Amino acid sequence: MISITAEEIKDTRVVNLEVDARNLDKKDFLGKSDPFLEIYKQADNGSWQLAYRSEVIKNNLNPSWKKFSVPLQTLCGGDVNKPIKVSVSDQDDSSSSDLIGEFECTTAKLLEAQEQAVEFECIHPQKKQKKKSYKNSGIVRVKSCKIDVEYSFLDYVMGGCQINFTVSFISYYYCFFIMLQQFTQPYTKVHCNHNGTIQ
């Protein structure tokens, strides 16, 4: 079953994040792990919806993902105190992956990284249940998190931005006139450039 959710986005705030991890569990038999990061938004019915997926970093237990941006509306519906879930998984191939660990927090907690990095334990639920000595499957560190506003074209116009826009049709009318003159000469090839010159 495929579920499609649509929502009108009026909030133009964007969350900019820089995230890395260290000491992730080794998931591959011959190598280390190929970790990628996912962030999930909690829907009104309590289910989790994917809001962002990072690139895969090959054979690395201490990955540092590229800086990325997620619209605040997409991340948490504009409510920074709404729960979100962050998971780290190992990419096996193009169609499957294994969970390394996850944690839940809020966007407000991530925003504490405006001043200094914030760390979270990456927990694998099944390992936690089976092993009493289990601590975590690695540490995820939010190095930087801040909110910026992305202004649309309409925002600039509504804000009083003056735009001068000039279009010239003279050269194209000139081309058209010349081509009509040449129409009676079927063996003459006429090409008009965008600047109005005839070839």
XYZ file of N, CA and C in Angstrom:
597
model
N 0.848 -1.199 0.000
C 0.000 0.000 0.000
C 0.880 1.243 0.000
N 0.584 2.174 -0.882
C 1.332 3.425 -0.973
C 0.501 4.560 -0.399
N 1.074 5.259 0.573
C 0.389 6.386 1.199
C 1.055 7.683 0.779
N 0.282 8.614 0.254
C 0.796 9.909 -0.201
C 0.222 11.009 0.672
N 1.103 11.813 1.242
C 0.683 12.915 2.100
C 1.096 14.235 1.481
N 0.163 15.170 1.396
C 0.454 16.491 0.838
C 0.181 17.549 1.889
N 1.020 18.580 1.909
C 0.814 19.673 2.841
C 1.299 20.977 2.219
N 0.597 22.054 2.533
C 0.974 23.366 2.025
C 2.100 23.923 2.895
N 3.191 24.293 2.253
C 4.355 24.797 2.988
C 4.363 26.328 2.960
N 4.115 26.934 4.106
C 4.148 28.385 4.232
C 5.378 28.833 5.021
N 5.900 27.921 5.829
C 7.080 28.212 6.647
C 8.326 28.057 5.775
N 9.059 29.133 5.561
C 10.238 29.080 4.693
C 11.541 28.924 5.477
N 11.440 28.583 6.759
C 12.644 28.359 7.558
C 13.292 27.028 7.195
N 14.611 27.025 7.206
C 15.379 25.840 6.830
C 16.378 25.525 7.930
N 16.494 24.243 8.278
C 17.454 23.796 9.286
C 18.723 23.328 8.578
N 19.849 23.954 8.903
C 21.147 23.587 8.326
C 21.923 22.767 9.344
N 22.358 21.572 8.918
C 22.987 20.638 9.855
C 24.333 20.137 9.344
N 25.219 19.870 10.294
C 26.492 19.217 10.023
C 26.636 18.098 11.056
N 26.696 16.855 10.583
C 26.642 15.692 11.463
C 27.763 14.712 11.141
N 28.337 14.112 12.192
C 29.282 13.015 12.000
C 29.003 11.949 13.048
N 29.755 10.875 13.005
C 29.584 9.791 13.964
C 30.936 9.143 14.229
N 31.021 8.419 15.325
C 32.271 7.716 15.628
C 31.966 6.384 16.319
N 32.889 5.453 16.138
C 32.810 4.131 16.770
C 31.515 3.391 16.447
N 31.087 3.476 15.185
C 29.896 2.743 14.782
C 30.196 1.241 14.735
N 29.154 0.442 14.929
C 29.312 -1.007 14.859
C 29.732 -1.437 13.457
N 30.576 -2.453 13.411
C 30.982 -3.043 12.143
C 29.887 -4.008 11.698
N 29.339 -3.799 10.503
C 28.232 -4.618 10.022
C 28.625 -5.539 8.864
N 29.659 -5.168 8.128
C 30.073 -5.968 6.977
C 31.073 -7.030 7.400
N 30.955 -8.221 6.830
C 31.815 -9.343 7.204
C 33.264 -9.103 6.789
N 33.466 -8.597 5.573
C 34.820 -8.404 5.066
C 35.331 -6.972 5.245
N 34.422 -6.037 5.430
C 34.837 -4.652 5.584
C 34.373 -4.074 6.905
N 34.143 -2.784 6.938
C 33.672 -2.122 8.151
C 32.164 -1.919 8.047
N 31.737 -0.735 7.704
C 30.335 -0.438 7.442
C 30.285 0.665 6.392
N 29.165 0.744 5.702
C 28.926 1.803 4.718
C 27.744 2.633 5.218
N 27.983 3.496 6.199
C 26.877 4.153 6.899
C 26.238 5.322 6.148
N 24.945 5.453 6.360
C 24.207 6.631 5.913
C 23.242 7.043 7.010
N 22.840 8.301 6.973
C 22.020 8.901 8.029
C 20.614 9.161 7.501
N 19.625 8.888 8.340
C 18.233 9.208 7.998
C 17.571 9.945 9.159
N 16.732 10.913 8.808
C 15.976 11.652 9.822
C 14.489 11.496 9.503
N 13.715 11.161 10.527
C 12.284 10.909 10.349
C 11.445 11.921 11.126
N 10.363 12.321 10.498
C 9.385 13.213 11.116
C 8.224 12.373 11.634
N 7.713 12.732 12.789
C 6.571 12.009 13.337
C 5.263 12.610 12.825
N 4.449 11.764 12.202
C 3.158 12.208 11.679
C 2.150 12.326 12.818
N 0.996 12.888 12.505
C -0.042 13.082 13.526
C -0.545 11.762 14.092
N -0.469 10.689 13.282
C -0.934 9.382 13.758
C 0.155 8.601 14.493
N 1.317 9.233 14.678
C 2.399 8.593 15.411
C 3.397 7.828 14.561
N 3.111 7.649 13.279
C 4.026 6.933 12.400
C 5.210 7.831 12.020
N 6.262 7.223 11.499
C 7.465 7.955 11.129
C 7.547 8.114 9.618
N 7.808 9.325 9.174
C 7.935 9.627 7.748
C 9.341 10.139 7.466
N 9.966 9.594 6.440
C 11.327 9.990 6.096
C 11.372 11.457 5.668
N 12.248 12.221 6.319
C 12.394 13.646 5.998
C 13.702 13.932 5.262
N 14.714 13.095 5.537
C 16.023 13.314 4.900
C 16.836 12.025 4.925
N 17.573 11.785 3.839
C 18.527 10.673 3.779
C 19.850 11.200 3.238
N 20.935 10.895 3.916
C 22.254 11.384 3.514
C 22.873 10.494 2.450
N 24.050 10.878 2.021
C 24.840 10.031 1.134
C 25.444 8.876 1.928
N 25.847 7.828 1.220
C 26.510 6.680 1.844
C 28.019 6.924 1.861
N 28.643 6.674 3.003
C 30.102 6.781 3.115
C 30.670 5.367 3.219
N 31.460 4.993 2.250
C 31.947 3.626 2.140
C 33.024 3.292 3.183
N 32.899 2.085 3.752
C 33.934 1.472 4.578
C 34.495 2.418 5.645
N 33.606 2.919 6.507
C 34.015 3.931 7.482
C 33.166 3.810 8.751
N 33.820 3.649 9.876
C 33.113 3.582 11.158
C 33.083 4.925 11.880
N 33.726 5.913 11.280
C 33.748 7.277 11.839
C 33.390 8.279 10.739
N 32.197 8.165 10.183
C 31.825 8.986 9.022
C 31.558 10.443 9.368
N 31.809 11.293 8.405
C 31.447 12.711 8.503
C 30.661 13.049 7.248
N 29.347 13.233 7.395
C 28.494 13.469 6.238
C 28.560 14.928 5.786
N 28.213 15.140 4.536
C 28.212 16.493 3.985
C 27.166 17.351 4.705
N 27.453 18.640 4.789
C 26.468 19.563 5.357
C 25.181 19.484 4.539
N 24.041 19.578 5.205
C 22.777 19.476 4.492
C 21.725 20.381 5.115
N 20.663 20.601 4.358
C 19.564 21.466 4.800
C 18.242 20.733 4.656
N 17.364 20.933 5.629
C 16.027 20.349 5.602
C 15.020 21.440 5.965
N 13.985 21.652 5.154
C 12.956 22.635 5.534
C 12.372 22.286 6.899
N 12.198 23.287 7.734
C 11.678 23.060 9.087
C 10.313 22.396 9.047
N 9.521 22.752 8.047
C 8.191 22.158 7.898
C 8.302 20.668 7.605
N 9.286 20.299 6.801
C 9.499 18.896 6.461
C 10.032 18.115 7.648
N 10.886 18.749 8.421
C 11.554 18.079 9.540
C 10.627 17.828 10.721
N 9.839 18.845 11.082
C 9.032 18.699 12.306
C 7.698 19.441 12.231
N 7.270 19.762 11.022
C 6.001 20.475 10.886
C 6.038 21.876 11.448
N 7.250 22.424 11.599
C 7.400 23.769 12.137
C 7.431 23.827 13.654
N 7.253 22.683 14.326
C 7.238 22.622 15.791
C 8.566 22.025 16.261
N 9.447 22.851 16.804
C 10.778 22.385 17.194
C 10.746 21.447 18.400
N 9.613 21.363 19.082
C 9.498 20.465 20.239
C 8.838 19.131 19.887
N 8.537 18.949 18.624
C 7.921 17.701 18.168
C 9.002 16.635 18.008
N 8.736 15.384 18.414
C 9.757 14.329 18.323
C 10.201 14.060 16.887
N 11.487 13.796 16.717
C 12.038 13.323 15.457
C 12.913 12.104 15.771
N 13.149 11.289 14.776
C 13.994 10.109 14.966
C 15.154 10.158 13.987
N 16.341 9.867 14.502
C 17.556 9.838 13.683
C 18.092 8.408 13.696
N 18.344 7.856 12.518
C 18.869 6.495 12.449
C 20.114 6.462 11.567
N 21.003 5.533 11.881
C 22.197 5.290 11.074
C 22.150 3.828 10.643
N 22.306 3.599 9.344
C 22.240 2.246 8.807
C 23.433 1.958 7.918
N 23.674 0.668 7.718
C 24.750 0.208 6.847
C 24.149 -0.198 5.507
N 24.653 0.392 4.433
C 24.152 0.081 3.095
C 24.800 -1.209 2.583
N 23.973 -2.252 2.372
C 24.497 -3.519 1.860
C 24.630 -3.483 0.339
N 23.563 -3.104 -0.315
C 23.568 -2.931 -1.769
C 22.541 -1.869 -2.098
N 22.142 -1.795 -3.350
C 21.235 -0.722 -3.770
C 19.825 -0.883 -3.219
N 19.482 -2.055 -2.678
C 18.102 -2.291 -2.263
C 17.931 -2.686 -0.795
N 19.025 -2.909 -0.061
C 18.878 -3.345 1.325
C 19.880 -2.644 2.237
N 19.549 -2.625 3.515
C 20.428 -1.996 4.513
C 20.170 -2.631 5.871
N 21.152 -2.474 6.775
C 21.026 -2.990 8.139
C 21.114 -1.828 9.121
N 20.200 -1.807 10.076
C 20.221 -0.755 11.080
C 21.444 -0.891 11.978
N 22.163 0.201 12.145
C 23.263 0.245 13.114
C 22.740 0.727 14.459
N 21.975 1.796 14.446
C 21.395 2.319 15.676
C 20.559 3.548 15.408
N 19.844 3.989 16.421
C 18.952 5.141 16.268
C 18.738 5.820 17.611
N 18.143 6.998 17.532
C 17.758 7.709 18.754
C 16.655 8.698 18.413
N 15.906 9.091 19.436
C 14.858 10.092 19.272
C 15.247 11.355 20.027
N 14.848 12.486 19.477
C 15.105 13.769 20.136
C 14.118 14.788 19.565
N 14.425 16.044 19.685
C 13.617 17.117 19.097
C 14.536 18.057 18.323
N 13.944 18.832 17.460
C 14.730 19.828 16.733
C 15.317 20.847 17.696
N 14.585 21.147 18.755
C 15.084 22.084 19.776
C 16.382 21.571 20.386
N 16.450 20.240 20.594
C 17.673 19.653 21.145
C 18.823 19.760 20.148
N 18.544 19.554 18.878
C 19.570 19.684 17.847
C 20.106 21.113 17.773
N 19.210 22.064 18.002
C 19.588 23.475 17.911
C 20.544 23.908 19.015
N 20.713 23.063 20.028
C 21.710 23.366 21.054
C 23.119 23.356 20.464
N 23.254 22.749 19.285
C 24.554 22.704 18.609
C 24.929 24.038 17.973
N 24.111 25.063 18.167
C 24.486 26.399 17.697
C 25.696 26.915 18.470
N 25.789 26.492 19.720
C 26.883 26.944 20.576
C 28.033 25.938 20.610
N 27.702 24.657 20.772
C 28.713 23.606 20.805
C 28.077 22.292 20.339
N 28.915 21.341 19.946
C 28.428 20.070 19.423
C 27.578 19.325 20.453
N 26.563 18.632 19.951
C 25.678 17.837 20.804
C 25.823 16.378 20.391
N 25.980 15.478 21.375
C 26.198 14.068 21.096
C 25.005 13.219 21.537
N 24.753 12.150 20.756
C 23.669 11.226 21.057
C 24.181 9.789 20.931
N 23.754 8.933 21.846
C 24.094 7.518 21.729
C 23.213 6.876 20.662
N 23.855 6.126 19.793
C 23.161 5.427 18.725
C 22.806 4.027 19.247
N 21.521 3.750 19.424
C 21.082 2.532 20.093
C 20.392 1.581 19.106
N 20.806 0.312 19.133
C 20.116 -0.726 18.362
C 19.130 -1.413 19.309
N 17.821 -1.286 19.092
C 16.819 -1.791 20.044
C 16.960 -3.277 20.376
N 17.209 -4.107 19.370
C 17.302 -5.545 19.610
C 18.546 -5.905 20.414
N 19.658 -5.271 20.104
C 20.883 -5.531 20.861
C 20.728 -5.093 22.318
N 20.018 -4.003 22.519
C 19.812 -3.493 23.875
C 18.999 -4.482 24.709
N 18.025 -5.151 24.070
C 17.182 -6.111 24.771
C 17.931 -7.405 25.081
N 18.800 -7.826 24.148
C 19.464 -9.122 24.289
C 20.686 -9.089 25.201
N 21.430 -7.995 25.182
C 22.689 -7.932 25.916
C 22.592 -6.960 27.103
N 22.826 -7.459 28.292
C 22.789 -6.592 29.466
C 23.977 -5.631 29.493
N 25.081 -6.069 28.903
C 26.291 -5.240 28.906
C 26.324 -4.234 27.749
N 25.260 -4.261 26.948
C 25.225 -3.376 25.769
C 25.167 -1.907 26.185
N 25.989 -1.081 25.560
C 25.980 0.364 25.818
C 25.390 1.131 24.642
N 26.037 1.032 23.517
C 25.541 1.703 22.311
C 26.227 1.118 21.085
N 25.772 1.545 19.939
C 26.358 1.104 18.668
C 27.132 2.232 17.998
N 27.514 3.202 18.792
C 28.263 4.336 18.287
C 27.701 5.650 18.805
N 28.386 6.708 18.504
C 27.973 8.057 18.923
C 27.736 8.921 17.682
N 26.575 9.569 17.648
C 26.273 10.529 16.587
C 26.459 11.927 17.158
N 27.223 12.736 16.457
C 27.511 14.087 16.940
C 26.965 15.123 15.968
N 26.128 16.012 16.470
C 25.643 17.147 15.679
C 26.617 18.290 15.904
N 27.473 18.532 14.918
C 28.523 19.544 15.055
C 27.963 20.954 14.961
N 26.944 21.111 14.123
C 26.365 22.441 13.923
C 24.908 22.302 13.506
N 24.068 23.168 14.059
C 22.650 23.182 13.691
C 22.103 24.598 13.884
N 21.570 25.151 12.840
C 20.979 26.487 12.941
C 19.844 26.640 11.941
N 18.983 27.593 12.208
C 17.831 27.841 11.349
C 18.043 29.121 10.560
N 17.841 29.041 9.258
C 17.879 30.205 8.385
C 16.541 30.324 7.670
N 16.314 31.471 7.070
C 15.082 31.705 6.316
C 15.420 31.800 4.842
N 14.715 31.035 4.029
C 14.881 31.103 2.581
C 13.737 31.948 2.010
N 14.097 33.050 1.394
C 13.092 33.951 0.844
C 12.747 33.560 -0.585
N 11.475 33.574 -0.897
C 11.016 33.265 -2.247
C 10.990 34.537 -3.089
N 10.765 34.386 -4.383
C 10.651 35.529 -5.276
C 9.504 36.441 -4.845
N 8.388 35.826 -4.416
C 7.240 36.612 -3.967
C 7.569 37.413 -2.720
N 8.395 36.841 -1.823
C 8.789 37.559 -0.613
C 9.534 38.839 -0.956
N 10.430 38.764 -1.972
C 11.176 39.951 -2.393
C 10.240 41.007 -2.975
N 9.278 40.557 -3.774
C 8.335 41.500 -4.383
C 7.468 42.156 -3.314
N 6.946 41.325 -2.382
C 6.085 41.852 -1.319
C 6.875 42.755 -0.377
N 8.176 42.545 -0.310
C 9.008 43.364 0.560
C 9.412 44.686 -0.042
N 8.960 44.958 -1.270
C 9.227 46.245 -1.896
C 10.428 46.248 -2.826
N 10.908 45.086 -3.210
C 12.051 45.007 -4.123
C 11.623 45.467 -5.511
N 12.338 46.444 -6.079
C 12.015 46.954 -7.404
C 12.801 46.185 -8.457
N 12.101 45.706 -9.487
C 12.718 44.913 -10.542
C 12.530 45.619 -11.880
N 13.616 45.883 -12.561
C 13.559 46.452 -13.901
C 13.721 45.336 -14.920
N 12.749 45.229 -15.826
C 12.750 44.137 -16.795
C 12.453 44.714 -18.173
N 13.397 44.574 -19.075
C 13.253 45.144 -20.418
C 13.441 44.051 -21.460
N 12.525 43.992 -22.402
C 12.616 43.016 -23.490
C 12.551 43.757 -24.815
N 13.448 43.454 -25.727
C 13.470 44.088 -27.033
C 12.966 43.116 -28.091
N 11.957 43.593 -28.869
C 11.416 42.777 -29.944
C 11.881 43.268 -31.324
N 12.596 44.387 -31.342
C 12.958 45.017 -32.614
C 13.769 44.073 -33.481
N 14.791 43.429 -32.899
C 15.665 42.572 -33.700
C 14.907 41.396 -34.286
N 13.916 40.865 -33.543
C 13.172 39.714 -34.034
C 12.199 40.117 -35.137
N 11.600 41.300 -34.993
C 10.750 41.794 -36.084
C 11.579 42.052 -37.338
N 12.788 42.556 -37.163
C 13.681 42.804 -38.288
C 14.020 41.503 -38.997
N 14.317 40.468 -38.213
C 14.614 39.154 -38.782
C 13.433 38.627 -39.577
N 12.232 38.782 -39.000
C 11.040 38.288 -39.651
C 10.809 39.001 -40.992
N 11.045 40.317 -41.001
C 10.867 41.098 -42.229
C 11.842 40.655 -43.312
N 13.097 40.452 -42.930
C 14.117 40.023 -43.892
C 13.810 38.630 -44.424
N 13.343 37.751 -43.553
C 13.033 36.392 -43.976
C 11.864 36.374 -44.952
N 10.895 37.280 -44.741
C 9.785 37.377 -45.691
C 10.283 37.822 -47.062
N 11.237 38.728 -47.062
C 11.800 39.183 -48.334
C 12.514 38.046 -49.057
N 13.141 37.176 -48.304
C 13.900 36.084 -48.892
C 13.024 34.888 -49.237
N 11.750 34.953 -48.858
C 10.873 33.811 -49.056
C 10.715 33.462 -50.526
N 10.799 34.473 -51.379
C 10.636 34.243 -52.822
C 11.890 33.668 -53.449
N 12.955 33.505 -52.652
C 14.188 32.919 -53.150
C 14.386 31.570 -52.452
N 13.808 30.487 -53.013
C 13.790 29.204 -52.322
C 15.151 28.578 -52.104
N 16.138 28.993 -52.849
C 17.455 28.379 -52.706
C 18.394 29.196 -51.823
N 17.836 30.203 -51.175
C 18.644 31.020 -50.268
C 18.341 30.627 -48.835
N 19.378 30.239 -48.112
C 19.214 29.870 -46.713
C 19.449 31.092 -45.838
N 18.491 31.384 -44.996
C 18.586 32.543 -44.118
C 18.547 32.065 -42.669
N 19.490 32.534 -41.886
C 19.527 32.198 -40.455
C 19.666 33.490 -39.663
N 18.770 33.666 -38.714
C 18.784 34.876 -37.899
C 19.266 34.531 -36.490
N 20.332 35.218 -36.057
C 20.848 35.008 -34.705
C 19.969 35.729 -33.689
N 20.149 35.386 -32.408
C 19.354 36.005 -31.365
C 19.648 37.495 -31.202
N 20.807 37.957 -31.742
C 21.154 39.374 -31.607
C 20.685 40.194 -32.793
N 19.961 39.511 -33.733
C 19.385 40.272 -34.834
C 20.200 40.256 -36.100
N 21.347 39.638 -36.172
C 22.158 39.597 -37.378
C 21.712 38.473 -38.279
N 21.886 38.663 -39.563
C 21.462 37.697 -40.580
C 22.670 36.972 -41.128
N 22.556 35.634 -41.267
C 23.600 34.832 -41.876
C 23.058 34.160 -43.137
